[in-house]
Short mmCIF file of C-alpha atoms and ligand atoms in Angstrom, two decimals:
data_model
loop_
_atom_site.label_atom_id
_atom_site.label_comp_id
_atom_site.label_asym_id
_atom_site.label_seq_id
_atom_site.Cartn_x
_atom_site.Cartn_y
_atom_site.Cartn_z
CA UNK O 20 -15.56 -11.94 22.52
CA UNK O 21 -13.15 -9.52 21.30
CA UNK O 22 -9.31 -11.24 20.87
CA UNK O 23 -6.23 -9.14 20.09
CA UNK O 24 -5.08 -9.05 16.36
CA UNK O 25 -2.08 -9.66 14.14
CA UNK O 26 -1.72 -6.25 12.57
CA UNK O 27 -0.54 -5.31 8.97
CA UNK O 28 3.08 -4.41 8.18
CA UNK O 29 2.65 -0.90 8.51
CA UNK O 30 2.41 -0.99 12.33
CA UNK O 31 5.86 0.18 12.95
CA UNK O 32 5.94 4.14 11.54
CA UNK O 33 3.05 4.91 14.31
CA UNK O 34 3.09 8.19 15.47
CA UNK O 35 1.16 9.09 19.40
CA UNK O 36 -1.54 11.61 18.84
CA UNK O 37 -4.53 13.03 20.65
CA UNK O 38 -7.96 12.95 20.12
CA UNK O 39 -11.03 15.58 21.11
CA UNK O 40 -13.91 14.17 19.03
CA UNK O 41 -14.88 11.01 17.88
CA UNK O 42 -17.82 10.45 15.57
CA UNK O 43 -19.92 7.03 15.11
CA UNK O 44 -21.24 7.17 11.88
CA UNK O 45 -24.22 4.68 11.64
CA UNK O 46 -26.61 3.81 8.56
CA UNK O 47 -30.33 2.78 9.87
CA UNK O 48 -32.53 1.36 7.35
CA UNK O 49 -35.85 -0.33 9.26
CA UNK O 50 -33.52 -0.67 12.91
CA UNK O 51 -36.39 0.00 14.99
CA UNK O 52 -36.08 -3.17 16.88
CA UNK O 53 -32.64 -2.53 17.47
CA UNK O 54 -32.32 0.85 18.38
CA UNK O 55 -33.02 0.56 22.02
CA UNK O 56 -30.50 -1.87 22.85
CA UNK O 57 -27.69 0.19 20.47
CA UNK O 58 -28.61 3.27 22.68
CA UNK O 59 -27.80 1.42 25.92
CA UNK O 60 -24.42 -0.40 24.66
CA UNK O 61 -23.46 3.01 23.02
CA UNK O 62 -24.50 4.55 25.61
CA UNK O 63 -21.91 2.93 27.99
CA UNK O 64 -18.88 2.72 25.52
CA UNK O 65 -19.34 6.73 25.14
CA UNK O 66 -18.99 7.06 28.93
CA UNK O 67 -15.31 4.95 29.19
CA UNK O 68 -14.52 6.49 25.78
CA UNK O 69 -11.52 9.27 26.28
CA UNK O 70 -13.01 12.16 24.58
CA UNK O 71 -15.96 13.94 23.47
CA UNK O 72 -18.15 11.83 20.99
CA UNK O 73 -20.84 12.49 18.29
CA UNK O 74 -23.19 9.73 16.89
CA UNK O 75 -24.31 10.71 13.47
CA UNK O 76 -27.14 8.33 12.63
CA UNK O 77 -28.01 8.25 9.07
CA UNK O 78 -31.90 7.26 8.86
CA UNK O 79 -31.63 5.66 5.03
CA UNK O 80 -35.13 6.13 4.23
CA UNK O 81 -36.84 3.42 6.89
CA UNK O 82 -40.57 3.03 6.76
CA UNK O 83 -41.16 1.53 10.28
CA UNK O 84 -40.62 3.52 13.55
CA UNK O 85 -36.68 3.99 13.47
CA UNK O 86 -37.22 7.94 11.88
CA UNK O 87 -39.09 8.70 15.54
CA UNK O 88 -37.01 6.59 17.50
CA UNK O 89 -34.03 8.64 16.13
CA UNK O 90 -35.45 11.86 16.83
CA UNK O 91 -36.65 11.26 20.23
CA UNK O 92 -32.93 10.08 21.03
CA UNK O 93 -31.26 13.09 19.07
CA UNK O 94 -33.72 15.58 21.29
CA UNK O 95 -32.33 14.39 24.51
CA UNK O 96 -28.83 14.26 23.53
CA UNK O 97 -27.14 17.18 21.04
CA UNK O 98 -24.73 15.46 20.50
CA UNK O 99 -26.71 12.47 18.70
CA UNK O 100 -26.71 13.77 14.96
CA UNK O 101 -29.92 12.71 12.28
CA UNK O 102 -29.21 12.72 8.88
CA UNK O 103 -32.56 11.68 6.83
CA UNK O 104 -32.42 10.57 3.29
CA UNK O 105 -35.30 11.50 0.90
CA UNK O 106 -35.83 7.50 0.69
CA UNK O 107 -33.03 4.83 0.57
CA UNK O 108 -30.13 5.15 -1.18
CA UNK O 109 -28.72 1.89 -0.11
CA UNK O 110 -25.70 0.93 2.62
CA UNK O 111 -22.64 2.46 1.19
CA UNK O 112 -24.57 5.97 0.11
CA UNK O 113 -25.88 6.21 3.35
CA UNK O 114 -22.57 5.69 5.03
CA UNK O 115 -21.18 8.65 2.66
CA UNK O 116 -23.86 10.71 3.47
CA UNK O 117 -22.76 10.28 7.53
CA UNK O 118 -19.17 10.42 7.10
CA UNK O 119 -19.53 13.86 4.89
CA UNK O 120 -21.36 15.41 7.86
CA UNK O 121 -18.54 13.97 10.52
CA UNK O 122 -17.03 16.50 12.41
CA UNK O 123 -14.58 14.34 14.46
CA UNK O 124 -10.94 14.15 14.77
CA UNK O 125 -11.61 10.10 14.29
CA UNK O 126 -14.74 8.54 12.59
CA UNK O 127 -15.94 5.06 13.35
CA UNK O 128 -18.24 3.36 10.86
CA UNK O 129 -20.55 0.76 11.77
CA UNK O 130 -23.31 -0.84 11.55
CA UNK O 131 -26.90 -0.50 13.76
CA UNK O 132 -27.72 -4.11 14.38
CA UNK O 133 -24.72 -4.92 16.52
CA UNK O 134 -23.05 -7.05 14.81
CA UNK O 135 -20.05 -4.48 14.90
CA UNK O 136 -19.56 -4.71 18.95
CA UNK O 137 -19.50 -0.91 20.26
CA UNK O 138 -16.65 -2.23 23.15
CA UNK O 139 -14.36 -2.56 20.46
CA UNK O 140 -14.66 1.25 19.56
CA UNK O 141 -12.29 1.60 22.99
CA UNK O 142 -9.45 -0.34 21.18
CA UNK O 143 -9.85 1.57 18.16
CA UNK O 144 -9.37 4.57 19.65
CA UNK O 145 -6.26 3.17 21.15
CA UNK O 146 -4.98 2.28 18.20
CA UNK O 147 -5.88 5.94 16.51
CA UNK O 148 -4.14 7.49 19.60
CA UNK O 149 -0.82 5.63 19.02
CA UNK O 150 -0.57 7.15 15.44
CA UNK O 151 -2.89 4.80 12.97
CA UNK O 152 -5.12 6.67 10.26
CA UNK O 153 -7.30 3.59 9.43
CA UNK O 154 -8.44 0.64 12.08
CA UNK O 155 -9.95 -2.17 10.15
CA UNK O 156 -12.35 -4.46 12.72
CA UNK O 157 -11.92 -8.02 10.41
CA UNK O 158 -13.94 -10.79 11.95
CA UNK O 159 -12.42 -13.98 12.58
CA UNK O 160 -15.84 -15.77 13.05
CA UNK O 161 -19.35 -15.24 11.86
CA UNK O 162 -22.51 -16.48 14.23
CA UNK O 163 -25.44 -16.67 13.22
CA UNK O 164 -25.07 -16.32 9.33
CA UNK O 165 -26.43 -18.65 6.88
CA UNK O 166 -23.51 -21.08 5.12
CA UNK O 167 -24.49 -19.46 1.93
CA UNK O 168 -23.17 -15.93 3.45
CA UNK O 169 -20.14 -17.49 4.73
CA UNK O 170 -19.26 -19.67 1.59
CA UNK O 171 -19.81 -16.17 -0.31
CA UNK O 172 -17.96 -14.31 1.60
CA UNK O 173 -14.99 -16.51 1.89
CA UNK O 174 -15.08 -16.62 -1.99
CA UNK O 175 -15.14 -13.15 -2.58
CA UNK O 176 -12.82 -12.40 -0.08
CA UNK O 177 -10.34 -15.08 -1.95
CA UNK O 178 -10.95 -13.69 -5.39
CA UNK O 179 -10.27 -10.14 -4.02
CA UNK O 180 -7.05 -10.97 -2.74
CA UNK O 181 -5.96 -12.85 -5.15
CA UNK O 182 -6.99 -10.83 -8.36
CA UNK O 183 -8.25 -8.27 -7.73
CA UNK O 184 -7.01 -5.82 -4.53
CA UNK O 185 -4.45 -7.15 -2.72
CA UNK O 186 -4.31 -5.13 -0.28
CA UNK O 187 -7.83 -5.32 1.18
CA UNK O 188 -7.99 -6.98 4.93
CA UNK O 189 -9.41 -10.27 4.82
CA UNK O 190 -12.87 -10.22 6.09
CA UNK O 191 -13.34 -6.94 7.49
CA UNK O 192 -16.89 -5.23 6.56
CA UNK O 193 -17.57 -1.43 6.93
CA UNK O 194 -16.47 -1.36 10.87
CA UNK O 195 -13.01 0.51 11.36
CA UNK O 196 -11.94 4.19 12.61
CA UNK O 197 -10.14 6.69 10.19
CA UNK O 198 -8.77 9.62 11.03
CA UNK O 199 -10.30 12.91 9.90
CA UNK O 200 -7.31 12.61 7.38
CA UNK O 201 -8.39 9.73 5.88
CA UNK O 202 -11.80 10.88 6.19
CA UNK O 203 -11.65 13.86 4.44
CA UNK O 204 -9.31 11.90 1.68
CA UNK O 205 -12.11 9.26 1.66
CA UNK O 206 -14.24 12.52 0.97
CA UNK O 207 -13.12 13.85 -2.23
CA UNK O 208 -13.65 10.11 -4.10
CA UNK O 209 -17.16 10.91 -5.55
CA UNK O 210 -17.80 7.90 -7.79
CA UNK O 211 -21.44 7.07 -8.17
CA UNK O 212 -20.21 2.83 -7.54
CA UNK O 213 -18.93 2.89 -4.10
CA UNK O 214 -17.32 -0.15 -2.45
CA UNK O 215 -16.21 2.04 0.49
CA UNK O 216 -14.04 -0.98 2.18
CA UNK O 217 -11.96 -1.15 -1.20
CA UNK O 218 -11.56 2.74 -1.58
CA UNK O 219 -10.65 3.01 2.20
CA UNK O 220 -8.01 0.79 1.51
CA UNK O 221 -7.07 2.76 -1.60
CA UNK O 222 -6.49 6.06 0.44
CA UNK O 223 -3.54 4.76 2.09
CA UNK O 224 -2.11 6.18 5.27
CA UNK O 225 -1.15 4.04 8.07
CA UNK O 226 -3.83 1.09 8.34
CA UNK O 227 -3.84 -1.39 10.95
CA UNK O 228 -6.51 -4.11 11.91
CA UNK O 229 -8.23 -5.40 15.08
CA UNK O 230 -9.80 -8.98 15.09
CA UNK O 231 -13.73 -9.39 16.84
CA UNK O 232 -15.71 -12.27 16.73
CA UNK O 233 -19.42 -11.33 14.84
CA UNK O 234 -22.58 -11.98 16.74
CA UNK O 235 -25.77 -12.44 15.02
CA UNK O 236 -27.73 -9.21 14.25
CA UNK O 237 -29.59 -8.14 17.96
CA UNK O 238 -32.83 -7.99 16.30
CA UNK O 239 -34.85 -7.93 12.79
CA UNK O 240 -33.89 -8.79 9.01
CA UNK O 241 -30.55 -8.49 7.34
CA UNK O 242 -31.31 -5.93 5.11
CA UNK O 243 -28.97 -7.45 2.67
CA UNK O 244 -30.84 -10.28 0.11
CA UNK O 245 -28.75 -11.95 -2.26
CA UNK O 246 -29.26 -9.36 -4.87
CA UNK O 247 -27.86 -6.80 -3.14
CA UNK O 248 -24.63 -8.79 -1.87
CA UNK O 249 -24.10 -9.72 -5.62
CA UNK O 250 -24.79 -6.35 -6.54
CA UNK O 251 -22.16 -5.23 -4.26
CA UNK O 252 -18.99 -7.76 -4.98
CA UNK O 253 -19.44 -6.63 -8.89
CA UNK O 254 -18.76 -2.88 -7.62
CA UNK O 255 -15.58 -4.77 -5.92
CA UNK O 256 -14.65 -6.18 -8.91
CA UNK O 257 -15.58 -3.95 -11.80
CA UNK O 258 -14.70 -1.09 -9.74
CA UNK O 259 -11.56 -1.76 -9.01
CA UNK O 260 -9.97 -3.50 -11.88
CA UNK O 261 -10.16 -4.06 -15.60
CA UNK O 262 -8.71 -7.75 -15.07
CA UNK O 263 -12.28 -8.97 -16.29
CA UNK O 264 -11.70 -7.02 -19.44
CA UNK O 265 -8.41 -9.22 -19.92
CA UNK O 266 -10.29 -12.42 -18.96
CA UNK O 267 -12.56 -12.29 -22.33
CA UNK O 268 -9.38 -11.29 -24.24
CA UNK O 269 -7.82 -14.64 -23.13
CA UNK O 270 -10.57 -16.49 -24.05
CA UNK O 271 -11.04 -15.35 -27.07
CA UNK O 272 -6.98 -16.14 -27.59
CA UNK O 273 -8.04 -19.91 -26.05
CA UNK O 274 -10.88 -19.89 -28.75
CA UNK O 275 -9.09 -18.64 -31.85
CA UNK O 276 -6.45 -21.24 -30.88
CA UNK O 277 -8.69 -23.76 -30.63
CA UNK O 278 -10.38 -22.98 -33.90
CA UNK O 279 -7.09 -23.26 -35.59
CA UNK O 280 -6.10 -26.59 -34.55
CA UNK O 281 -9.41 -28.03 -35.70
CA UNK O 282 -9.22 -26.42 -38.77
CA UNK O 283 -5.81 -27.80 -39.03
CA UNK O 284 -6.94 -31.43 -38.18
CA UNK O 285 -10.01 -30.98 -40.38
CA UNK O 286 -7.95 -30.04 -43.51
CA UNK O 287 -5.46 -33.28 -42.91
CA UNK O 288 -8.29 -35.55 -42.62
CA UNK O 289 -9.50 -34.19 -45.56
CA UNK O 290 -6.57 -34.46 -47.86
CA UNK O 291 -5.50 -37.68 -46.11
CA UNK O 292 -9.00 -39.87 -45.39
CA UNK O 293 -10.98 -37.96 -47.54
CA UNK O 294 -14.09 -38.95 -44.99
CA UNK O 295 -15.62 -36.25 -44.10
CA UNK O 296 -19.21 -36.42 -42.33
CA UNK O 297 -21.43 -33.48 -43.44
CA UNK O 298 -20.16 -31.53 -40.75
CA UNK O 299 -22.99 -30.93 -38.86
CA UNK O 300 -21.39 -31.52 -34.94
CA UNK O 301 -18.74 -29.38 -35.66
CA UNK O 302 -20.37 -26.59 -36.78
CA UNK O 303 -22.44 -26.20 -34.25
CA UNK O 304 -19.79 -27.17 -31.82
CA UNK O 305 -17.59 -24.09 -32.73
CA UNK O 306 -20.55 -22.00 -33.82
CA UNK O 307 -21.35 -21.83 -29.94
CA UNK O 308 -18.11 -21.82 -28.21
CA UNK O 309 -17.26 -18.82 -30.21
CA UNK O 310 -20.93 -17.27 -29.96
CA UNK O 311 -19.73 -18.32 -25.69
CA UNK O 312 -16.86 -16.10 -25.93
CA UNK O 313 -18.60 -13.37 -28.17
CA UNK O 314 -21.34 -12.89 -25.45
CA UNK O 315 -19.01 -13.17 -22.31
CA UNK O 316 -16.67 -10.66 -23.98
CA UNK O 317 -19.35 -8.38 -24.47
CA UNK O 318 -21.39 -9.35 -21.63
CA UNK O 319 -17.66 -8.13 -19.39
CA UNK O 320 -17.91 -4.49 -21.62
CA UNK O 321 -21.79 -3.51 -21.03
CA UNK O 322 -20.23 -4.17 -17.31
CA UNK O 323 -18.00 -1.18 -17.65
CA UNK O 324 -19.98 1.11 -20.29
CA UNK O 325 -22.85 1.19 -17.24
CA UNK O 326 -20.73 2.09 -15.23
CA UNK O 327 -19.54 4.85 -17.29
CA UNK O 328 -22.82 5.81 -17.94
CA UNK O 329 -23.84 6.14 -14.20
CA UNK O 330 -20.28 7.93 -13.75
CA UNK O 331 -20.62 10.54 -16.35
CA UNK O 332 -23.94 11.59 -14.90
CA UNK O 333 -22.47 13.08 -12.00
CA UNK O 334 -25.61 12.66 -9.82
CA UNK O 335 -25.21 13.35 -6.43
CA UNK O 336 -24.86 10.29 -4.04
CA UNK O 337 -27.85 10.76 -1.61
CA UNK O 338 -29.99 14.00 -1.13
CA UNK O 339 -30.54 14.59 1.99
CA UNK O 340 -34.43 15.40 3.53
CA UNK O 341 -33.78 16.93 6.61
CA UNK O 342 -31.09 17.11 9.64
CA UNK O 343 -31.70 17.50 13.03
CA UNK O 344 -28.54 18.68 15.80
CA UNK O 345 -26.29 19.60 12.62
CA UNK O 346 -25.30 23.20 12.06
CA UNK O 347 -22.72 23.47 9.48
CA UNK O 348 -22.49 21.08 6.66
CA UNK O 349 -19.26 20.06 6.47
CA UNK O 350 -19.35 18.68 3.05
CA UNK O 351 -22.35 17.69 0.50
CA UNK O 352 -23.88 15.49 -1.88
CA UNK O 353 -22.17 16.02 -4.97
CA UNK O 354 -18.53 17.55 -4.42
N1 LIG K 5 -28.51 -0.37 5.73
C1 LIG K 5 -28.77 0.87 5.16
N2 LIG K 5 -29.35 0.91 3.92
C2 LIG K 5 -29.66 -0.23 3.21
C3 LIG K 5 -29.35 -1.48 3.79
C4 LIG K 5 -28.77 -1.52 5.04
O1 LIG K 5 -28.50 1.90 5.76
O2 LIG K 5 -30.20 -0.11 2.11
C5 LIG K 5 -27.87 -0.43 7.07
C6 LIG K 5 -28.56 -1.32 8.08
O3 LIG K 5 -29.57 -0.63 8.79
C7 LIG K 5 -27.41 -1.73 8.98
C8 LIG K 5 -26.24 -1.77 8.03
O4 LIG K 5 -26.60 -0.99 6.90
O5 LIG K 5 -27.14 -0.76 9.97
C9 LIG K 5 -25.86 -3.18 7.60
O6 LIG K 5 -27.00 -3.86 7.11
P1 LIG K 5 -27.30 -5.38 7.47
O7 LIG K 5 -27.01 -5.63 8.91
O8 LIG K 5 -28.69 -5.69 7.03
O9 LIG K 5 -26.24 -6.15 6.57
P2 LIG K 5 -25.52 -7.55 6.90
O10 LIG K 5 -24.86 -7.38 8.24
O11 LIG K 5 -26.59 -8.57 6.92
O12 LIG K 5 -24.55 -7.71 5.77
MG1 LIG K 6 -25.80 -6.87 9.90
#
């Protein structure tokens, strides 16, 4: 299942390190189904794991059984961490909210429905232990997803690379290890749109990437409709570039040309033929490629004055309800 990976140019400058804790960060959000079978495949990985670990589950307001589950598993075990949400704050908030209350030399993100194999967690470390700040997991195939997902994803991955971040690894999701370097660095970027895989990659340090193949989810629903995948490639764009911006600036260029030349060609024909039909076609012809342009132009700036509006509220990115096996907060909400 899991295949050795090409790994990114930054490979060589590697520096060996050690490693006491390691914390799994994990966002839950209705998992109860798969929460058993996590705690017996984490369970194992933590044993052959090097070090002292820390799971810090992050229960992102679920309304079926996962809350208890959590609890039960975090009373047996101190060293599994619960981090509730006052209700759901969605993927990326609730992966902030877990990685602010990391303690761990290294933190591993990933998800609960084990599609993010734990056994690759022991090559991660490897790779953190040979001198690599960030350990992207990118997946070189996808079971069990729709075509739709995959067709998406491909897209979006191709847009991103091409316009938009070129640096971001091909088809790798929230799984990877940073060190607590590039954790705390991730840390102190507070904006309210998050597209965490894009502002990993922003932080720098030395990144390398691991290949896995993805299994279907173990259990239950993506919690991830449509919607909320559209929802988050616009943070990936309109977060991370003002190329759109330029887009509607060229097309209104491509219009105003346009405009010209049939102005030009209507003028000739006038002076030369002199046979002019009332005009009707071409009025409304232009009349809605420009009205086109107007409203994508202005469609591409309410993009960027919400966002501006959500920044400049400076609310905090989760609140938290309660924690249970977590003494000092290492960092909060809203700083
Ligand atoms: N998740 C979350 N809050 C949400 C949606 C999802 O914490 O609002 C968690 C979910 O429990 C899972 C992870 O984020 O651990 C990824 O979600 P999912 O597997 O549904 O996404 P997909 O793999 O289908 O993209
Ligand atoms: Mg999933």
């Amino acid at each position: 299942m899991i295949l050795k990976g090409p790994v990114m140019s930054k490979d060589k400058i590697a520096r060996p390190r050690d490693l006491k804790l390691l914390s799994i960060v994990i966002p839950v959000f209705n998992e109860a189904q798969v929460l058993p079978k996590l705690q017996v495949r984490l369970g194992s990985v933590r044993t052959e794991v090097p070090c002292e670990s820390e799971i810090v589950f992050v229960n992102d307001g679920s309304s079926d059984d996962s809350g208890a589950i959590l609890l039960r598993w975090a009373a047996q075990d101190r060293s599994v961490k619960v981090i509730e949400l006052s209700r759901n704050f969605g993927h990326q908030a609730a992966i902030t909210a877990g990685v602010d209350h990391a303690q761990g030399d290294a933190v591993i993100l990933m998800d609960a429905d084990l599609q993010d194999p734990p056994e690759l967690i022991g090559e991660m470390v490897g790779k953190y232990r040979q001198g690599f700040d960030i350990v992207h997991a990118t997946r070189v195939k996808r079971h069990g997803e729709t075509l739709l997902k995959r067709a998406s994803a491909s897209l979006f991955y191709w847009i991103m690379s091409k316009f938009i971040h070129r640096d971001l690894p091909q088809n790798a999701g929230d799984f990877r290890l940073m060190s607590s370097e590039a954790a705390s660095a991730l840390r102190s970027l507070r904006e309210t749109h998050r597209f965490l895989r894009g502002m990993v990659t922003w932080v720098g340090f030395r990144q390398t990437s691991l290949q896995f193949e993805r299994e279907p989810r173990a259990a239950g629903e993506t919690k991830f409709p449509a919607r909320k995948m559209v929802g988050l490639a616009l943070d990936a764009v309109f977060s991370f570039s003002s190329a759109p911006l330029r887009v509607s600036t060229y097309l209104g260029c491509a219009v105003l040309v346009f405009g010209m030349v049939y102005s030009g060609y209507t003028v000739a024909r006038y002076f030369i033929y002199n046979d002019l039909v009332p005009g009707w076609a071409t009025l409304v012809i232009l009349q809605s490629a420009i009205g086109g342009a107007i409203l994508i132009s202005l469609g591409m700036m309410g993009e960027y004055i919400g966002r501006i509006y959500d920044e400049i509220k400076r609310r905090p990115l989760y609140i938290v309800g309660r924690t249970t096996n977590i003494s000092s907060k290492r960092g909060n909400s809203t700083e």
